[in-house]
């Protein structure tokens, strides 16, 4: 019987090394390691490339270890669907954050439901706080988003040069910006 482990991080700047170390320090000898890097937590577990690969390789009755509950799904419903699918195959799921918990037992199912709901609420609160912070910054007059690559005087020059027949490509080269930037400045629409 093999032991599988799964990790996930949201951005390419992050690494799953800490999750792997946590699983190894807990005493698990992992036979197969799968990790989705740069895959948002908003992506359903069934749509994550490495998680799909894990599901196709793991056999009924084997063990799956994850560091945290939210590695198994994006919200309470997704976690529940994933756990049910694994339980049908008699795959033992160990979530280090919870200790060794029989997720197929009634008390294990209840615990997972509660924790998944709490994790979903935490994500919702984070989004709410982020939106609130962005709204406050806008009210305070802060400029949000990517910095503008051209100054107001450059934009006026670009518009004038374009009206006098300069090509998009030549303007893009001249101002070291993309053709799309020139089109935004001149108000042209891509065809």
PDB file of N, CA and C in Angstrom, residues 100-138:
ATOM      1  N   UNK A 100      -4.707  12.662  12.847  1.00  0.00           N
ATOM      2  CA  UNK A 100      -5.228  11.521  12.091  1.00  0.00           C
ATOM      3  C   UNK A 100      -6.724  11.423  12.350  1.00  0.00           C
ATOM      4  N   UNK A 101      -7.484  11.681  11.324  1.00  0.00           N
ATOM      5  CA  UNK A 101      -8.937  11.744  11.437  1.00  0.00           C
ATOM      6  C   UNK A 101      -9.532  10.829  10.385  1.00  0.00           C
ATOM      7  N   UNK A 102     -10.404   9.951  10.804  1.00  0.00           N
ATOM      8  CA  UNK A 102     -11.082   9.073   9.852  1.00  0.00           C
ATOM      9  C   UNK A 102     -12.191   9.887   9.196  1.00  0.00           C
ATOM     10  N   UNK A 103     -11.913  10.390   8.015  1.00  0.00           N
ATOM     11  CA  UNK A 103     -12.862  11.271   7.356  1.00  0.00           C
ATOM     12  C   UNK A 103     -14.105  10.538   6.854  1.00  0.00           C
ATOM     13  N   UNK A 104     -14.072   9.225   6.907  1.00  0.00           N
ATOM     14  CA  UNK A 104     -15.236   8.451   6.477  1.00  0.00           C
ATOM     15  C   UNK A 104     -16.215   8.221   7.628  1.00  0.00           C
ATOM     16  N   UNK A 105     -15.768   8.436   8.868  1.00  0.00           N
ATOM     17  CA  UNK A 105     -16.658   8.230  10.025  1.00  0.00           C
ATOM     18  C   UNK A 105     -17.617   9.415  10.150  1.00  0.00           C
ATOM     19  N   UNK A 106     -18.754   9.218  10.842  1.00  0.00           N
ATOM     20  CA  UNK A 106     -19.692  10.333  11.023  1.00  0.00           C
ATOM     21  C   UNK A 106     -19.058  11.544  11.706  1.00  0.00           C
ATOM     22  N   UNK A 107     -18.253  11.312  12.743  1.00  0.00           N
ATOM     23  CA  UNK A 107     -17.624  12.452  13.426  1.00  0.00           C
ATOM     24  C   UNK A 107     -16.572  13.104  12.530  1.00  0.00           C
ATOM     25  N   UNK A 108     -15.869  12.314  11.733  1.00  0.00           N
ATOM     26  CA  UNK A 108     -14.893  12.860  10.792  1.00  0.00           C
ATOM     27  C   UNK A 108     -15.566  13.708   9.729  1.00  0.00           C
ATOM     28  N   UNK A 109     -16.703  13.242   9.235  1.00  0.00           N
ATOM     29  CA  UNK A 109     -17.450  14.001   8.227  1.00  0.00           C
ATOM     30  C   UNK A 109     -17.922  15.336   8.804  1.00  0.00           C
ATOM     31  N   UNK A 110     -18.422  15.286  10.037  1.00  0.00           N
ATOM     32  CA  UNK A 110     -18.886  16.516  10.686  1.00  0.00           C
ATOM     33  C   UNK A 110     -17.732  17.501  10.859  1.00  0.00           C
ATOM     34  N   UNK A 111     -16.601  17.004  11.321  1.00  0.00           N
ATOM     35  CA  UNK A 111     -15.439  17.857  11.538  1.00  0.00           C
ATOM     36  C   UNK A 111     -14.990  18.495  10.216  1.00  0.00           C
ATOM     37  N   UNK A 112     -14.950  17.716   9.159  1.00  0.00           N
ATOM     38  CA  UNK A 112     -14.551  18.252   7.858  1.00  0.00           C
ATOM     39  C   UNK A 112     -15.515  19.324   7.373  1.00  0.00           C
ATOM     40  N   UNK A 113     -16.806  19.075   7.529  1.00  0.00           N
ATOM     41  CA  UNK A 113     -17.808  20.057   7.107  1.00  0.00           C
ATOM     42  C   UNK A 113     -17.621  21.375   7.844  1.00  0.00           C
ATOM     43  N   UNK A 114     -17.418  21.279   9.155  1.00  0.00           N
ATOM     44  CA  UNK A 114     -17.265  22.495   9.954  1.00  0.00           C
ATOM     45  C   UNK A 114     -15.986  23.235   9.567  1.00  0.00           C
ATOM     46  N   UNK A 115     -14.892  22.516   9.438  1.00  0.00           N
ATOM     47  CA  UNK A 115     -13.630  23.157   9.110  1.00  0.00           C
ATOM     48  C   UNK A 115     -13.621  23.734   7.698  1.00  0.00           C
ATOM     49  N   UNK A 116     -14.218  23.032   6.759  1.00  0.00           N
ATOM     50  CA  UNK A 116     -14.288  23.542   5.390  1.00  0.00           C
ATOM     51  C   UNK A 116     -15.134  24.810   5.352  1.00  0.00           C
ATOM     52  N   UNK A 117     -16.223  24.815   6.126  1.00  0.00           N
ATOM     53  CA  UNK A 117     -17.074  26.008   6.176  1.00  0.00           C
ATOM     54  C   UNK A 117     -16.319  27.186   6.796  1.00  0.00           C
ATOM     55  N   UNK A 118     -15.540  26.918   7.833  1.00  0.00           N
ATOM     56  CA  UNK A 118     -14.742  27.979   8.468  1.00  0.00           C
ATOM     57  C   UNK A 118     -13.695  28.499   7.489  1.00  0.00           C
ATOM     58  N   UNK A 119     -13.031  27.603   6.764  1.00  0.00           N
ATOM     59  CA  UNK A 119     -12.017  28.015   5.784  1.00  0.00           C
ATOM     60  C   UNK A 119     -12.647  28.866   4.681  1.00  0.00           C
ATOM     61  N   UNK A 120     -13.837  28.473   4.245  1.00  0.00           N
ATOM     62  CA  UNK A 120     -14.540  29.246   3.217  1.00  0.00           C
ATOM     63  C   UNK A 120     -14.899  30.632   3.745  1.00  0.00           C
ATOM     64  N   UNK A 121     -15.355  30.698   5.003  1.00  0.00           N
ATOM     65  CA  UNK A 121     -15.696  31.976   5.607  1.00  0.00           C
ATOM     66  C   UNK A 121     -14.455  32.867   5.710  1.00  0.00           C
ATOM     67  N   UNK A 122     -13.317  32.281   6.087  1.00  0.00           N
ATOM     68  CA  UNK A 122     -12.077  33.053   6.171  1.00  0.00           C
ATOM     69  C   UNK A 122     -11.701  33.638   4.820  1.00  0.00           C
ATOM     70  N   UNK A 123     -11.844  32.845   3.748  1.00  0.00           N
ATOM     71  CA  UNK A 123     -11.546  33.349   2.402  1.00  0.00           C
ATOM     72  C   UNK A 123     -12.499  34.483   2.038  1.00  0.00           C
ATOM     73  N   UNK A 124     -13.785  34.314   2.345  1.00  0.00           N
ATOM     74  CA  UNK A 124     -14.768  35.354   2.047  1.00  0.00           C
ATOM     75  C   UNK A 124     -14.455  36.637   2.805  1.00  0.00           C
ATOM     76  N   UNK A 125     -14.052  36.509   4.081  1.00  0.00           N
ATOM     77  CA  UNK A 125     -13.701  37.691   4.874  1.00  0.00           C
ATOM     78  C   UNK A 125     -12.461  38.379   4.314  1.00  0.00           C
ATOM     79  N   UNK A 126     -11.505  37.594   3.852  1.00  0.00           N
ATOM     80  CA  UNK A 126     -10.299  38.164   3.254  1.00  0.00           C
ATOM     81  C   UNK A 126     -10.653  38.973   2.004  1.00  0.00           C
ATOM     82  N   UNK A 127     -11.518  38.417   1.163  1.00  0.00           N
ATOM     83  CA  UNK A 127     -11.952  39.124  -0.042  1.00  0.00           C
ATOM     84  C   UNK A 127     -12.688  40.406   0.346  1.00  0.00           C
ATOM     85  N   UNK A 128     -13.547  40.300   1.349  1.00  0.00           N
ATOM     86  CA  UNK A 128     -14.308  41.468   1.809  1.00  0.00           C
ATOM     87  C   UNK A 128     -13.370  42.567   2.319  1.00  0.00           C
ATOM     88  N   UNK A 129     -12.380  42.181   3.112  1.00  0.00           N
ATOM     89  CA  UNK A 129     -11.416  43.165   3.631  1.00  0.00           C
ATOM     90  C   UNK A 129     -10.611  43.795   2.500  1.00  0.00           C
ATOM     91  N   UNK A 130     -10.228  42.982   1.525  1.00  0.00           N
ATOM     92  CA  UNK A 130      -9.466  43.489   0.390  1.00  0.00           C
ATOM     93  C   UNK A 130     -10.297  44.509  -0.393  1.00  0.00           C
ATOM     94  N   UNK A 131     -11.558  44.160  -0.677  1.00  0.00           N
ATOM     95  CA  UNK A 131     -12.435  45.072  -1.414  1.00  0.00           C
ATOM     96  C   UNK A 131     -12.660  46.360  -0.640  1.00  0.00           C
ATOM     97  N   UNK A 132     -12.817  46.245   0.663  1.00  0.00           N
ATOM     98  CA  UNK A 132     -13.011  47.416   1.522  1.00  0.00           C
ATOM     99  C   UNK A 132     -11.772  48.314   1.474  1.00  0.00           C
ATOM    100  N   UNK A 133     -10.596  47.723   1.542  1.00  0.00           N
ATOM    101  CA  UNK A 133      -9.346  48.477   1.475  1.00  0.00           C
ATOM    102  C   UNK A 133      -9.170  49.178   0.135  1.00  0.00           C
ATOM    103  N   UNK A 134      -9.525  48.487  -0.947  1.00  0.00           N
ATOM    104  CA  UNK A 134      -9.439  49.097  -2.273  1.00  0.00           C
ATOM    105  C   UNK A 134     -10.404  50.270  -2.404  1.00  0.00           C
ATOM    106  N   UNK A 135     -11.631  50.100  -1.890  1.00  0.00           N
ATOM    107  CA  UNK A 135     -12.620  51.182  -1.948  1.00  0.00           C
ATOM    108  C   UNK A 135     -12.131  52.395  -1.150  1.00  0.00           C
ATOM    109  N   UNK A 136     -11.558  52.146   0.028  1.00  0.00           N
ATOM    110  CA  UNK A 136     -11.038  53.245   0.856  1.00  0.00           C
ATOM    111  C   UNK A 136      -9.906  53.971   0.133  1.00  0.00           C
ATOM    112  N   UNK A 137      -9.002  53.211  -0.487  1.00  0.00           N
ATOM    113  CA  UNK A 137      -7.887  53.817  -1.218  1.00  0.00           C
ATOM    114  C   UNK A 137      -8.400  54.684  -2.362  1.00  0.00           C
ATOM    115  N   UNK A 138      -9.431  54.212  -3.067  1.00  0.00           N
ATOM    116  CA  UNK A 138     -10.012  55.002  -4.157  1.00  0.00           C
ATOM    117  C   UNK A 138     -10.616  56.291  -3.625  1.00  0.00           C
TER     118      UNK A 138
END
